[in-house]
N, CA, C and O atoms as a Tripos MOL2 file, in Angstrom:
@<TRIPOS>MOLECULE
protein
  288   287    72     0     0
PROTEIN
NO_CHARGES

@<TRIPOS>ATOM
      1 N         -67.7480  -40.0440  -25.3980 N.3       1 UNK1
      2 CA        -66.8800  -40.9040  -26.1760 C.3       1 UNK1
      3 C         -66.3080  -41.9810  -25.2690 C.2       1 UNK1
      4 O         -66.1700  -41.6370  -24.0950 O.2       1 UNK1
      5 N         -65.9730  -43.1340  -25.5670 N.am      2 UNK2
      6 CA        -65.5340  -44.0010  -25.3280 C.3       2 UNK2
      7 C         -64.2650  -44.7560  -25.8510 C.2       2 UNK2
      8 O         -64.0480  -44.5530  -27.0460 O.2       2 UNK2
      9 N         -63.4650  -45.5050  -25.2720 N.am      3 UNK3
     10 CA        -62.3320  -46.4130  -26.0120 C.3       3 UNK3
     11 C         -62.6580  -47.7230  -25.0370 C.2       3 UNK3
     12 O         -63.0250  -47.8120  -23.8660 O.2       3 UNK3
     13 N         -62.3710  -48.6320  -26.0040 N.am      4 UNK4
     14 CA        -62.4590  -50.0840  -25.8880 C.3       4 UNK4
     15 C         -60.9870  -50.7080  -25.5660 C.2       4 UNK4
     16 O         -60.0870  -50.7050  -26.4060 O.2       4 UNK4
     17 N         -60.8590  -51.1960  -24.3680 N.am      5 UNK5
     18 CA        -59.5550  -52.0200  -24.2460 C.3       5 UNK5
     19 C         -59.4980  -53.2140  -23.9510 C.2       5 UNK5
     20 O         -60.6050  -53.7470  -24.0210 O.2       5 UNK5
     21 N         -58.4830  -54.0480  -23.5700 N.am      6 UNK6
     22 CA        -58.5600  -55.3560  -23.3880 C.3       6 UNK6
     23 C         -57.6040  -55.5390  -22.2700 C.2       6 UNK6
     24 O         -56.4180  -55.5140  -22.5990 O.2       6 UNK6
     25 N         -58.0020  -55.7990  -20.4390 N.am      7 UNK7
     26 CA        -57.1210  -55.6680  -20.1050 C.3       7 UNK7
     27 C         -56.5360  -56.9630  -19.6470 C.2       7 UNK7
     28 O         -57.0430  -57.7590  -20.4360 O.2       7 UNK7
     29 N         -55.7280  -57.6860  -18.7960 N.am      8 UNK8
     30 CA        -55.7040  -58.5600  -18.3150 C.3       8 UNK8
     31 C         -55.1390  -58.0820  -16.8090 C.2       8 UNK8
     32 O         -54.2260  -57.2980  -16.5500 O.2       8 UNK8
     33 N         -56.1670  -58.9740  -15.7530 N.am      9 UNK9
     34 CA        -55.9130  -58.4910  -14.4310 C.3       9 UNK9
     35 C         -55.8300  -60.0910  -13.7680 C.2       9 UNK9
     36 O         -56.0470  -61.1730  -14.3130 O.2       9 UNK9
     37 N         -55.4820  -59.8110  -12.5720 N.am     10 UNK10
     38 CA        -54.8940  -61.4880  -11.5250 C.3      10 UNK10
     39 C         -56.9490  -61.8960  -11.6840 C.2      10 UNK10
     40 O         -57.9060  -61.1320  -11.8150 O.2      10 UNK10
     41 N         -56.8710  -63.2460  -11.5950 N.am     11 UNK11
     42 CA        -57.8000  -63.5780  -11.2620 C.3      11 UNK11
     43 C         -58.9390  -63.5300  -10.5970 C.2      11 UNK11
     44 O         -60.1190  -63.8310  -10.7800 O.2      11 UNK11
     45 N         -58.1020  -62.9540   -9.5640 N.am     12 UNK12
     46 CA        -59.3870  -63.0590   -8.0900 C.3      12 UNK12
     47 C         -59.8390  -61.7040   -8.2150 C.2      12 UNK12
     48 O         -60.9200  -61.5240   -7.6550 O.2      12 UNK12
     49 N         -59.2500  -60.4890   -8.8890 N.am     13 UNK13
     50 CA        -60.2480  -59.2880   -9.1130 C.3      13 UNK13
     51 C         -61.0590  -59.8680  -10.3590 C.2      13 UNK13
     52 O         -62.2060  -59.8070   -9.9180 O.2      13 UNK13
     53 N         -61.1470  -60.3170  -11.4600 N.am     14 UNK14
     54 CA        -61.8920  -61.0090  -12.2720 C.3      14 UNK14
     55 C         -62.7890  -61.1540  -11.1460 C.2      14 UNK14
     56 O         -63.4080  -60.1620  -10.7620 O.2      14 UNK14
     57 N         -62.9610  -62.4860  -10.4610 N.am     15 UNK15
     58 CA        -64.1440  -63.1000   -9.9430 C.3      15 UNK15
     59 C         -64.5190  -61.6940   -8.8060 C.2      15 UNK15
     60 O         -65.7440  -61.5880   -8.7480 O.2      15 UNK15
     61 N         -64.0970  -61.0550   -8.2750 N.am     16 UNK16
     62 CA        -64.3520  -59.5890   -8.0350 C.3      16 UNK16
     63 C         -65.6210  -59.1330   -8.5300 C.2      16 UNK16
     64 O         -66.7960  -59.0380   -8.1770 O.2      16 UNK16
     65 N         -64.6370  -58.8210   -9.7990 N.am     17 UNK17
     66 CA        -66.1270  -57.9090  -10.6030 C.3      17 UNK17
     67 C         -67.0140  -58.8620  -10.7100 C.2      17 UNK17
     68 O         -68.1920  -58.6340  -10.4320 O.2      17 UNK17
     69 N         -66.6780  -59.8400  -11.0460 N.am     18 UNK18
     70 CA        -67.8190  -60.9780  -11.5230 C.3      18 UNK18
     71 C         -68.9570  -60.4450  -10.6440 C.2      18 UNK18
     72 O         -69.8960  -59.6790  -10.8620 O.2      18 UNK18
     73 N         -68.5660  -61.0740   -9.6560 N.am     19 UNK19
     74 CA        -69.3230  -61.0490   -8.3560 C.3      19 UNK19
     75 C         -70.1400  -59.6960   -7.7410 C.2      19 UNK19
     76 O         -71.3030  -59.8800   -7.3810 O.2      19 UNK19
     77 N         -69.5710  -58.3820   -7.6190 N.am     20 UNK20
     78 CA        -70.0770  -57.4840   -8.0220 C.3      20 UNK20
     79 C         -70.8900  -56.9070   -9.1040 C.2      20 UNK20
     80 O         -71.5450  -55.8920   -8.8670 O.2      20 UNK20
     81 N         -70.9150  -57.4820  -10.3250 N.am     21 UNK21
     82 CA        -71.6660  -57.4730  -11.4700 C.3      21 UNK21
     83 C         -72.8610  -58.1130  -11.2630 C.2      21 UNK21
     84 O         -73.9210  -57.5130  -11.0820 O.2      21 UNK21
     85 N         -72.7260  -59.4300  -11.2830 N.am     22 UNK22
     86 CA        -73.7570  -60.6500  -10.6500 C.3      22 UNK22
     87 C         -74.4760  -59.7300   -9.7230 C.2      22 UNK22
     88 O         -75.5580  -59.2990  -10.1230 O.2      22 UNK22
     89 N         -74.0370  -59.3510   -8.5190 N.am     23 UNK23
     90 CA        -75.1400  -58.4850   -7.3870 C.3      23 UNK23
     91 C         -75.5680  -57.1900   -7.8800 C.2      23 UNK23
     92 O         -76.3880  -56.5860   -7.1880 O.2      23 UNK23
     93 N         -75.2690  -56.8020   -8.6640 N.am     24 UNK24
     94 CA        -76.1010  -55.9420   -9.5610 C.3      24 UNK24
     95 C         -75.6540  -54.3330   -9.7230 C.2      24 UNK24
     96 O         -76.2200  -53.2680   -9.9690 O.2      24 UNK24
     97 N         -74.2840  -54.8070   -9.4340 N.am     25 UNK25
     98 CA        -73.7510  -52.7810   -9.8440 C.3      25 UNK25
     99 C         -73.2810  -53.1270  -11.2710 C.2      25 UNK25
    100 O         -72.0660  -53.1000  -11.4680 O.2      25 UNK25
    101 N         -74.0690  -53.4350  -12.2470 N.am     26 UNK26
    102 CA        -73.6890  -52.9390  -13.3070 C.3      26 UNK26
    103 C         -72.6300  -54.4910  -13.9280 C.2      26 UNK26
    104 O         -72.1480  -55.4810  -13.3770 O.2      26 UNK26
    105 N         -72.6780  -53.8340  -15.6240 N.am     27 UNK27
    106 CA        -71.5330  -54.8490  -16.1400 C.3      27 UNK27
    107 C         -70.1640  -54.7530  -15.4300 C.2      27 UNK27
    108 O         -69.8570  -54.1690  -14.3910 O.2      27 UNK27
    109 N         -69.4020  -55.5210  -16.3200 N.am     28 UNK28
    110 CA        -68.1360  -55.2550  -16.1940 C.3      28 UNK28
    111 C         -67.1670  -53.9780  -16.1900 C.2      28 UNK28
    112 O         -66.2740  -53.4730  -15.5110 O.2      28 UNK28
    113 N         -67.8770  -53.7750  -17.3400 N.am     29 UNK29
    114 CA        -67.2880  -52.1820  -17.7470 C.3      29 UNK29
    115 C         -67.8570  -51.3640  -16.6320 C.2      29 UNK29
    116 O         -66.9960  -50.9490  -15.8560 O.2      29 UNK29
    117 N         -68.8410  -51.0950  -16.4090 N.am     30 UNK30
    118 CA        -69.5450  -50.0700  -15.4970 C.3      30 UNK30
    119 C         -68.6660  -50.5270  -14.0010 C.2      30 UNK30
    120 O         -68.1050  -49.5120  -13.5870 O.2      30 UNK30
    121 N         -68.4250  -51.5670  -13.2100 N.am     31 UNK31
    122 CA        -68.0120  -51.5940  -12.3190 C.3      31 UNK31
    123 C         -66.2310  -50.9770  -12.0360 C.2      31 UNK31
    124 O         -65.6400  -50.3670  -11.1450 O.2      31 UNK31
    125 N         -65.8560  -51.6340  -13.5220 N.am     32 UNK32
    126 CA        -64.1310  -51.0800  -13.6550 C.3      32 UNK32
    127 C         -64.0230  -49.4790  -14.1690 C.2      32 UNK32
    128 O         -62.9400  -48.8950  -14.2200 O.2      32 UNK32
    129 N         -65.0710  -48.9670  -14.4740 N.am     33 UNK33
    130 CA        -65.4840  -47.8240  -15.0590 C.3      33 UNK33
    131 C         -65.4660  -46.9100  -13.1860 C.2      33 UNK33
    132 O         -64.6120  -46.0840  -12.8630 O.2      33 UNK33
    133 N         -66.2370  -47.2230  -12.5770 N.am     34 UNK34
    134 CA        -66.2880  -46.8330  -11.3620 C.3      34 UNK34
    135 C         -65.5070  -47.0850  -10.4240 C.2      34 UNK34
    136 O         -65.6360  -46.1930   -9.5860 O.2      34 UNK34
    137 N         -64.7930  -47.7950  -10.1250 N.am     35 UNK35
    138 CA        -63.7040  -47.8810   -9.1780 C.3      35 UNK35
    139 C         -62.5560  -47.5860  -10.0060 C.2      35 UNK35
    140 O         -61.6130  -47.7710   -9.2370 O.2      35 UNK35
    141 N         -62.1250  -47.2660  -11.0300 N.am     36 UNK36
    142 CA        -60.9370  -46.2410  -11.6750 C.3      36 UNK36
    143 C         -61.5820  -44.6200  -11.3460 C.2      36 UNK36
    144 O         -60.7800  -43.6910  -11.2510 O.2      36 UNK36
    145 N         -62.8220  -44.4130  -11.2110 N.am     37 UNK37
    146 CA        -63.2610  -42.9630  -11.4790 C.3      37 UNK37
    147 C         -63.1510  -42.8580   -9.7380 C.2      37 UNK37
    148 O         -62.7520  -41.7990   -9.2540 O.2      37 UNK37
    149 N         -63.4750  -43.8550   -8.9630 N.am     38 UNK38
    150 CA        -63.1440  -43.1040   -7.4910 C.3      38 UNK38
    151 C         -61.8750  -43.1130   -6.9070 C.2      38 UNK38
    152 O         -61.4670  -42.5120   -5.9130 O.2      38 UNK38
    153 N         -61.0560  -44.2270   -8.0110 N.am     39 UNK39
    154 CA        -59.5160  -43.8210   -7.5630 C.3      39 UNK39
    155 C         -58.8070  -42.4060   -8.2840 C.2      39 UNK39
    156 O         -57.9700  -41.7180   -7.7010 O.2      39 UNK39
    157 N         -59.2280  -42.1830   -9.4100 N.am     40 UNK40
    158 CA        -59.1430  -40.6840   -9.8560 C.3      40 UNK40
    159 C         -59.6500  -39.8260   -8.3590 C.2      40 UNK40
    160 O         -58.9080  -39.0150   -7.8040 O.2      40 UNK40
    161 N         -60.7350  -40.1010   -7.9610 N.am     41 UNK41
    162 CA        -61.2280  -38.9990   -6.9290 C.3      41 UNK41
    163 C         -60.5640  -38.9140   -5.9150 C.2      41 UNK41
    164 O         -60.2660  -37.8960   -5.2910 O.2      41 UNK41
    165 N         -60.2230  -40.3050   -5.6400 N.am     42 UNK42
    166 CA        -59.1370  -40.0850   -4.2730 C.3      42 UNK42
    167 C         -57.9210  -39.4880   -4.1460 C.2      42 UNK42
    168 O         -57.4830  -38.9090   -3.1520 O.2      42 UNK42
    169 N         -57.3250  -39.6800   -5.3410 N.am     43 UNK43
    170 CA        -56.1900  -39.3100   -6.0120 C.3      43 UNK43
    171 C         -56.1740  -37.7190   -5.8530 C.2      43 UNK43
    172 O         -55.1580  -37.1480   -5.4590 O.2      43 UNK43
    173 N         -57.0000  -37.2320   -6.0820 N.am     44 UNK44
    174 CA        -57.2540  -35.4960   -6.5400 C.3      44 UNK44
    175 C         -57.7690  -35.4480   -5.0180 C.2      44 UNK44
    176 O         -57.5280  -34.3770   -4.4620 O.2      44 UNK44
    177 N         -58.3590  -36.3040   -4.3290 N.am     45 UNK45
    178 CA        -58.3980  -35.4920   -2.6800 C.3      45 UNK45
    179 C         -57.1700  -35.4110   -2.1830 C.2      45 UNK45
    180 O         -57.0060  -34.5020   -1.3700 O.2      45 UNK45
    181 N         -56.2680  -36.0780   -2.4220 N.am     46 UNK46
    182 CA        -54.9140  -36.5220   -1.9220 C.3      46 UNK46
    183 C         -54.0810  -35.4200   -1.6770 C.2      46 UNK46
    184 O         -53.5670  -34.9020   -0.6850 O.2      46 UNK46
    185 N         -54.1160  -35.1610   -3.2620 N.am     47 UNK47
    186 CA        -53.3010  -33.9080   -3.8640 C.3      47 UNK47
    187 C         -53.7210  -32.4210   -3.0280 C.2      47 UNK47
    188 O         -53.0010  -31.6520   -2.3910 O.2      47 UNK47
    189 N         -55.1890  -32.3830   -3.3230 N.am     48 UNK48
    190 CA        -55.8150  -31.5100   -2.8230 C.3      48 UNK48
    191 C         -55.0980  -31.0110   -1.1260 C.2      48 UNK48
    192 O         -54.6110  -29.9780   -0.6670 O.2      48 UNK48
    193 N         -55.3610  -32.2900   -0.6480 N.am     49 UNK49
    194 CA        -55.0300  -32.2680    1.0240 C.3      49 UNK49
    195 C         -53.5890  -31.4160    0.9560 C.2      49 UNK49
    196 O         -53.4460  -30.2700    1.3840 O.2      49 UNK49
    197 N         -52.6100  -32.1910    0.3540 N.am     50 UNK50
    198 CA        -51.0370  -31.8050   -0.0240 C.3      50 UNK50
    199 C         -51.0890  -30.5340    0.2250 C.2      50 UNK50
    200 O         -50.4170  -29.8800    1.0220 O.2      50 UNK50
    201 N         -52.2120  -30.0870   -0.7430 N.am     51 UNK51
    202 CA        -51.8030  -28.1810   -1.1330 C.3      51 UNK51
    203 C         -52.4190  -27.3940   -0.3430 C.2      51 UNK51
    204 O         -52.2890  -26.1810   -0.5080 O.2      51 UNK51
    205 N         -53.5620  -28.1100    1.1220 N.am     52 UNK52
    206 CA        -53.7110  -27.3140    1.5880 C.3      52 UNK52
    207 C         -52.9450  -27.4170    2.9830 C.2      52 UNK52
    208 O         -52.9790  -26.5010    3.8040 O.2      52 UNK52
    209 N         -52.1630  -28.7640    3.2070 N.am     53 UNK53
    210 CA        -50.9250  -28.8740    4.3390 C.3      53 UNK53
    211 C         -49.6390  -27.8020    4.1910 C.2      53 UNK53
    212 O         -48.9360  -27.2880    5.0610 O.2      53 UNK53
    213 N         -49.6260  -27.6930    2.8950 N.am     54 UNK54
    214 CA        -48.2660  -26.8020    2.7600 C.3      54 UNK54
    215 C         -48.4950  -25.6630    2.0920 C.2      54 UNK54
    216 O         -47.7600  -25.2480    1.1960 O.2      54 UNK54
    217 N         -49.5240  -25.1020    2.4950 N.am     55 UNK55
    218 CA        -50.0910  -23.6640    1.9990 C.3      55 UNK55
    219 C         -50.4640  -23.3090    3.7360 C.2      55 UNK55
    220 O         -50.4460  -22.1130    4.0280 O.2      55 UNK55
    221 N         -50.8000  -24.3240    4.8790 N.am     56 UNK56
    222 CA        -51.4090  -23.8770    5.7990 C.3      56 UNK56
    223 C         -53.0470  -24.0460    6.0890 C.2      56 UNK56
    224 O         -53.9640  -24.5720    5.4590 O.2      56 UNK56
    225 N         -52.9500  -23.3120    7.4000 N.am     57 UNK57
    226 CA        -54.9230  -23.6370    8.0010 C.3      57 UNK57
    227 C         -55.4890  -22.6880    7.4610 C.2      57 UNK57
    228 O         -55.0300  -21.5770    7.1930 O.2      57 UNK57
    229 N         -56.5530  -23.1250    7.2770 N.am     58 UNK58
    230 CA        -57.7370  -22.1870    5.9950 C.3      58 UNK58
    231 C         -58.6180  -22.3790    7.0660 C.2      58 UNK58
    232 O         -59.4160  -23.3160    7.0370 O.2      58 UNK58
    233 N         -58.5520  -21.3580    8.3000 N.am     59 UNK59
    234 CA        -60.4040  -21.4550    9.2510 C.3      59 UNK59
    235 C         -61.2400  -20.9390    8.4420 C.2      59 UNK59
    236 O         -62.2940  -21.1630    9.0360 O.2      59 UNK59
    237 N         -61.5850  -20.2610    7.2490 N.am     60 UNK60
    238 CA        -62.4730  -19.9160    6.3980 C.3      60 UNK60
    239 C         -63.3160  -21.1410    5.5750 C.2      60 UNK60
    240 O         -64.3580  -20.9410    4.9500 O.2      60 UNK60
    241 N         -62.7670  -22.2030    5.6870 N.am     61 UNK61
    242 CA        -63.3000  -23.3230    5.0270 C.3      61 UNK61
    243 C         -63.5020  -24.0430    5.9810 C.2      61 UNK61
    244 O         -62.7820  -25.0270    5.8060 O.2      61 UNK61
    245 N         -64.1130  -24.1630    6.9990 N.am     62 UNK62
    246 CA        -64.4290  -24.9710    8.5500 C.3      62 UNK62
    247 C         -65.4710  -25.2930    7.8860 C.2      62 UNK62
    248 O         -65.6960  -26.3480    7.2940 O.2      62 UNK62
    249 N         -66.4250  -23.9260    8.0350 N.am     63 UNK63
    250 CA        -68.1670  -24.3830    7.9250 C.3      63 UNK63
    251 C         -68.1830  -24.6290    6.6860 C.2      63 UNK63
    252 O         -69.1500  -25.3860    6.5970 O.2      63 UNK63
    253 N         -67.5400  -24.4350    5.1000 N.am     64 UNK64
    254 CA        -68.2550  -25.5540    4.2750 C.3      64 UNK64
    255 C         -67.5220  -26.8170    4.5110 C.2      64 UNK64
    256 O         -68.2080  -27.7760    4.1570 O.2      64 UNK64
    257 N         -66.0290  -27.2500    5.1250 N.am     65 UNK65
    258 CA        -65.9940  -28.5910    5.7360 C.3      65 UNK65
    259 C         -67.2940  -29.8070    6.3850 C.2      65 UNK65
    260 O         -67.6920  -30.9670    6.2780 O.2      65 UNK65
    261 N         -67.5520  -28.3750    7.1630 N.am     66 UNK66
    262 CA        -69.0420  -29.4130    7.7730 C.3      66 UNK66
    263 C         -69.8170  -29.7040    7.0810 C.2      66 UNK66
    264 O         -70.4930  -30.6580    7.4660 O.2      66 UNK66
    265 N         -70.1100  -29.2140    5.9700 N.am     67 UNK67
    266 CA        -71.3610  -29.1310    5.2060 C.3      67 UNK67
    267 C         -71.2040  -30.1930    3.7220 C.2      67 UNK67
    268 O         -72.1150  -30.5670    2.9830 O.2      67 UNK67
    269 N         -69.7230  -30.4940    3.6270 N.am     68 UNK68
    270 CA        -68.9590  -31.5900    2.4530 C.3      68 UNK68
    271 C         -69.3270  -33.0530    3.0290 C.2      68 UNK68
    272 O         -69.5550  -33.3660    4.1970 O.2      68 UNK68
    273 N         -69.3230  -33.6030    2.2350 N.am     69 UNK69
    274 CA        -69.0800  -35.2840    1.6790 C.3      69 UNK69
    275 C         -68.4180  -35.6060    0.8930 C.2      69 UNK69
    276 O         -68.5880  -35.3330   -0.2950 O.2      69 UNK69
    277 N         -67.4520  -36.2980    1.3660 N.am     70 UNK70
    278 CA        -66.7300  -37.2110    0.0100 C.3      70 UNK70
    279 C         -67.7390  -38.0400   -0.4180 C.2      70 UNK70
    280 O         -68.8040  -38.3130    0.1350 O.2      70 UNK70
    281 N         -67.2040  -38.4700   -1.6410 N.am     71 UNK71
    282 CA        -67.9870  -39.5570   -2.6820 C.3      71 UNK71
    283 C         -69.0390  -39.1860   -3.0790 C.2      71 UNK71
    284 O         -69.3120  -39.9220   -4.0270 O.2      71 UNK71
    285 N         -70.2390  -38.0940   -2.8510 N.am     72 UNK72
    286 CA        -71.0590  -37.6240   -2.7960 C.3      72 UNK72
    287 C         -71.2800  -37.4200   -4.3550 C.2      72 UNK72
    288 O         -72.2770  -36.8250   -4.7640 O.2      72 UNK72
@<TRIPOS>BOND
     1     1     2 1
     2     2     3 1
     3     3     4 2
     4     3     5 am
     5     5     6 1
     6     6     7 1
     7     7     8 2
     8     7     9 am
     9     9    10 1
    10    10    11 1
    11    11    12 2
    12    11    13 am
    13    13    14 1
    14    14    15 1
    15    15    16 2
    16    15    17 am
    17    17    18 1
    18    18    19 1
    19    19    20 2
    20    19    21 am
    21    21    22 1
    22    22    23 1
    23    23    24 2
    24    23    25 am
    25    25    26 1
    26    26    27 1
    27    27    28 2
    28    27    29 am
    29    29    30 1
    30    30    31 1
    31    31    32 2
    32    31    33 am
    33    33    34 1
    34    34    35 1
    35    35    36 2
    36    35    37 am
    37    37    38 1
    38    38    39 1
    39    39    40 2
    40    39    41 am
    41    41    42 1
    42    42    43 1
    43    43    44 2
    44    43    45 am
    45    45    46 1
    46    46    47 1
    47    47    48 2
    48    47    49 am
    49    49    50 1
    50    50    51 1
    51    51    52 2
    52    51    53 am
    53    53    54 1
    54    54    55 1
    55    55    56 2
    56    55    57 am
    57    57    58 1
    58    58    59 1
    59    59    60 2
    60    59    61 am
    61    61    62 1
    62    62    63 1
    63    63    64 2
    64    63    65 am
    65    65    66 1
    66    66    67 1
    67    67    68 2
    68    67    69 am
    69    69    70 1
    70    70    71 1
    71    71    72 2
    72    71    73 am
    73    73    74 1
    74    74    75 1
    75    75    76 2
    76    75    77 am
    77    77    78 1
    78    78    79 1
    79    79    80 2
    80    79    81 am
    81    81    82 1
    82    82    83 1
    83    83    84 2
    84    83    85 am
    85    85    86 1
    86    86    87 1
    87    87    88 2
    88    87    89 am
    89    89    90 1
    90    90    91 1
    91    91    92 2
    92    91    93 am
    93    93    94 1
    94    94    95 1
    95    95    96 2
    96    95    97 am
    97    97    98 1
    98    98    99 1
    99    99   100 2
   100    99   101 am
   101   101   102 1
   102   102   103 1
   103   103   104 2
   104   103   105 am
   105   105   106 1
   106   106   107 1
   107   107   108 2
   108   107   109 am
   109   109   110 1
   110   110   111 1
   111   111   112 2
   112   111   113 am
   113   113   114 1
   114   114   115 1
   115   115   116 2
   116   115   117 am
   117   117   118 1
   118   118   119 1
   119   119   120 2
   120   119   121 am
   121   121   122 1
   122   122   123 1
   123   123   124 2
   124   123   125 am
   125   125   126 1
   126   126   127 1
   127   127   128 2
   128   127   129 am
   129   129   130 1
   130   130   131 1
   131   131   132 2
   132   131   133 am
   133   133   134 1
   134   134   135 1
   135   135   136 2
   136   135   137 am
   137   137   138 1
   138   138   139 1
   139   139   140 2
   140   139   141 am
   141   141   142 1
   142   142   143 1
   143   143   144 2
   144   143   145 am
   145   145   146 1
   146   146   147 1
   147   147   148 2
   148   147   149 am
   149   149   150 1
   150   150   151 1
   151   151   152 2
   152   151   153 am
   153   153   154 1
   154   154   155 1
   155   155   156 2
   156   155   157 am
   157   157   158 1
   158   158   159 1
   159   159   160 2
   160   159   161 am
   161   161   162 1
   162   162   163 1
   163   163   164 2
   164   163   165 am
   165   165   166 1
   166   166   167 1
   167   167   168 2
   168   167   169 am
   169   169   170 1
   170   170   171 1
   171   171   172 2
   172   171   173 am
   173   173   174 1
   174   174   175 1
   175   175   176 2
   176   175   177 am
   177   177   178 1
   178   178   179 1
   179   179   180 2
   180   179   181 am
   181   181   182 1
   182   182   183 1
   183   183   184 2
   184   183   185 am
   185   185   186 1
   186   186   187 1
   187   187   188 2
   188   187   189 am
   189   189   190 1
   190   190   191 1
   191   191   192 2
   192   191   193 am
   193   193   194 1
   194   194   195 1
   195   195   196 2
   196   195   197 am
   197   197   198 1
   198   198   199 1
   199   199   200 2
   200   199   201 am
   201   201   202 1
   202   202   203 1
   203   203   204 2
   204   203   205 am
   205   205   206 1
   206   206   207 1
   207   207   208 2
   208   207   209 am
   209   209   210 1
   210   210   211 1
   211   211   212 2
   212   211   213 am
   213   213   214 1
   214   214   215 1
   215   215   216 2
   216   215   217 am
   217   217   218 1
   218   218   219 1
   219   219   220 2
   220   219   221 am
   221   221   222 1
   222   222   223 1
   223   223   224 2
   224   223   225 am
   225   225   226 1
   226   226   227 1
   227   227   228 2
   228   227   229 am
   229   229   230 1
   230   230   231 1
   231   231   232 2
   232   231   233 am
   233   233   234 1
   234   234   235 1
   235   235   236 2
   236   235   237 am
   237   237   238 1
   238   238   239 1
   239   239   240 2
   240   239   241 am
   241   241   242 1
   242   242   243 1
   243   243   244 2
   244   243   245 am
   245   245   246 1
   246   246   247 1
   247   247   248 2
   248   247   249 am
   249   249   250 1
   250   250   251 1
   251   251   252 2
   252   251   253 am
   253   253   254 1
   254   254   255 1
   255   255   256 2
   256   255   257 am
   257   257   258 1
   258   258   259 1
   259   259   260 2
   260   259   261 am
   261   261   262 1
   262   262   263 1
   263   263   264 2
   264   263   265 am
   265   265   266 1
   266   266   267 1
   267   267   268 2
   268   267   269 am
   269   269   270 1
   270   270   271 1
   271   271   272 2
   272   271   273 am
   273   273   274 1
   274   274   275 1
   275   275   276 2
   276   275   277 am
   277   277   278 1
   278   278   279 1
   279   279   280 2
   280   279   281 am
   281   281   282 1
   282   282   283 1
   283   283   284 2
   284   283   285 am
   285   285   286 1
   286   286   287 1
   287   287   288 2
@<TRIPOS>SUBSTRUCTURE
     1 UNK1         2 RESIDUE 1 A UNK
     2 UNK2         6 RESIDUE 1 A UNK
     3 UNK3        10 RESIDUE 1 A UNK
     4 UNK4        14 RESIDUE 1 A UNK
     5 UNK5        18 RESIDUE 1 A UNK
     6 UNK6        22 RESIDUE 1 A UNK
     7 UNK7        26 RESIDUE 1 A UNK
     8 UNK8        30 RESIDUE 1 A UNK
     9 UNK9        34 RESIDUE 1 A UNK
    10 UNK10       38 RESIDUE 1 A UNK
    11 UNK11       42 RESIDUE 1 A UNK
    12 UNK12       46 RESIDUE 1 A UNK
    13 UNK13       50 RESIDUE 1 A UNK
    14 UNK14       54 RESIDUE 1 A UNK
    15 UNK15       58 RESIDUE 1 A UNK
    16 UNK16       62 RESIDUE 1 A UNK
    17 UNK17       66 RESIDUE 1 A UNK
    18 UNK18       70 RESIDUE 1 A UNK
    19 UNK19       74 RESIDUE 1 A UNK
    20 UNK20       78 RESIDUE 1 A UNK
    21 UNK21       82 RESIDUE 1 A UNK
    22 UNK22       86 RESIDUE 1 A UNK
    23 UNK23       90 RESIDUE 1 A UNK
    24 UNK24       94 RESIDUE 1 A UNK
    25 UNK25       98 RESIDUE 1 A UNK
    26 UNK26      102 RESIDUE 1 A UNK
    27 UNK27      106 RESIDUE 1 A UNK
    28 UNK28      110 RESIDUE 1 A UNK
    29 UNK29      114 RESIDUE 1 A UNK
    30 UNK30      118 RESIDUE 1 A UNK
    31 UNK31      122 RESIDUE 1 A UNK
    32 UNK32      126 RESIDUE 1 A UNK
    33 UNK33      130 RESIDUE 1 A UNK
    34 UNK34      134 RESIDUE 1 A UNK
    35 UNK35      138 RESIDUE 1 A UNK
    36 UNK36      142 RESIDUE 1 A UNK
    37 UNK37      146 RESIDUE 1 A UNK
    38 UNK38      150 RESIDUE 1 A UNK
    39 UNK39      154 RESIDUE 1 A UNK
    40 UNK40      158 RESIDUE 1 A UNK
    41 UNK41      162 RESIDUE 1 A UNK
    42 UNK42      166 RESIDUE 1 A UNK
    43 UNK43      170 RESIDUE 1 A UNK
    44 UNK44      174 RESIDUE 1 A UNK
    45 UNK45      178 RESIDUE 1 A UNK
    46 UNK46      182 RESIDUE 1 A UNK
    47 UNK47      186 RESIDUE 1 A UNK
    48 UNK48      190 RESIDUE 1 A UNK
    49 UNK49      194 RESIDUE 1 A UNK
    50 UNK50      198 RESIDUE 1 A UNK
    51 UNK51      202 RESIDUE 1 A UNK
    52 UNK52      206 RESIDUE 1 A UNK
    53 UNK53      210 RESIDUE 1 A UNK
    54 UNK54      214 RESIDUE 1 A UNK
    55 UNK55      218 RESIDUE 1 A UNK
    56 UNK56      222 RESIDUE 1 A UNK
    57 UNK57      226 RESIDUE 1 A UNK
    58 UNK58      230 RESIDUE 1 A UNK
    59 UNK59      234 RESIDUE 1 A UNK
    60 UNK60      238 RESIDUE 1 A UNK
    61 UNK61      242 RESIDUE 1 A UNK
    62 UNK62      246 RESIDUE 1 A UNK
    63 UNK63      250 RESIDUE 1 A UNK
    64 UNK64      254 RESIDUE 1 A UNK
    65 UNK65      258 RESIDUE 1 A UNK
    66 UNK66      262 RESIDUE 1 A UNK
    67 UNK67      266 RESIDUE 1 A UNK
    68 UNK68      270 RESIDUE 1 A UNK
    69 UNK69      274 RESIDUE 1 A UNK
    70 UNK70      278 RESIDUE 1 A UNK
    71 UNK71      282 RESIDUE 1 A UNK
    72 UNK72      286 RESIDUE 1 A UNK
C-alpha cells in the first residue's frame, strides 16, 4: 500500500533529487522513498546502540559483529 503526499522542501534538495533521479536511482518518489527508509535505519541503529551502552558489553556478539554490515 501506498499514500500520496505533497511535500514542499528548500530548493536545493529539489535539484538534489532532480539530479539524483536524472543519474538514474530512480524517480522522485523512489529516491525520497529511500533516503527516509535509511534514515528510519539509522534511527533504529541509534536506538539499538543506546540499549546496548546501557545494558553493557555483550562479548557474545563479537563474532556476528564481524560478520554484519550496515546498509546491507
Amino acid at each position: 500500500m501506498t499514500t500520496q503526499m505533497t511535500l514542499r522542501i528548500p530548493d536545493d534538495l529539489a535539484e538534489f533529487i532532480d539530479q539524483l533521479s536524472t543519474a538514474g536511482a530512480g524517480s522522485r518518489a523512489t529516491v525520497v522513498t529511500q533516503a527516509v527508509a535509511w534514515y528510519r535505519q539509522r534511527l533504529q541503529g541509534e536506538a539499538d546502540a543506546r540499549i546496548l551502552e546501557e545494558r553493557g558489553d555483550y562479548d557474545d556478539f563479537d563474532g556476528l559483529a564481524a560478520h554484519s554490515s550496515i546498509g546491507d
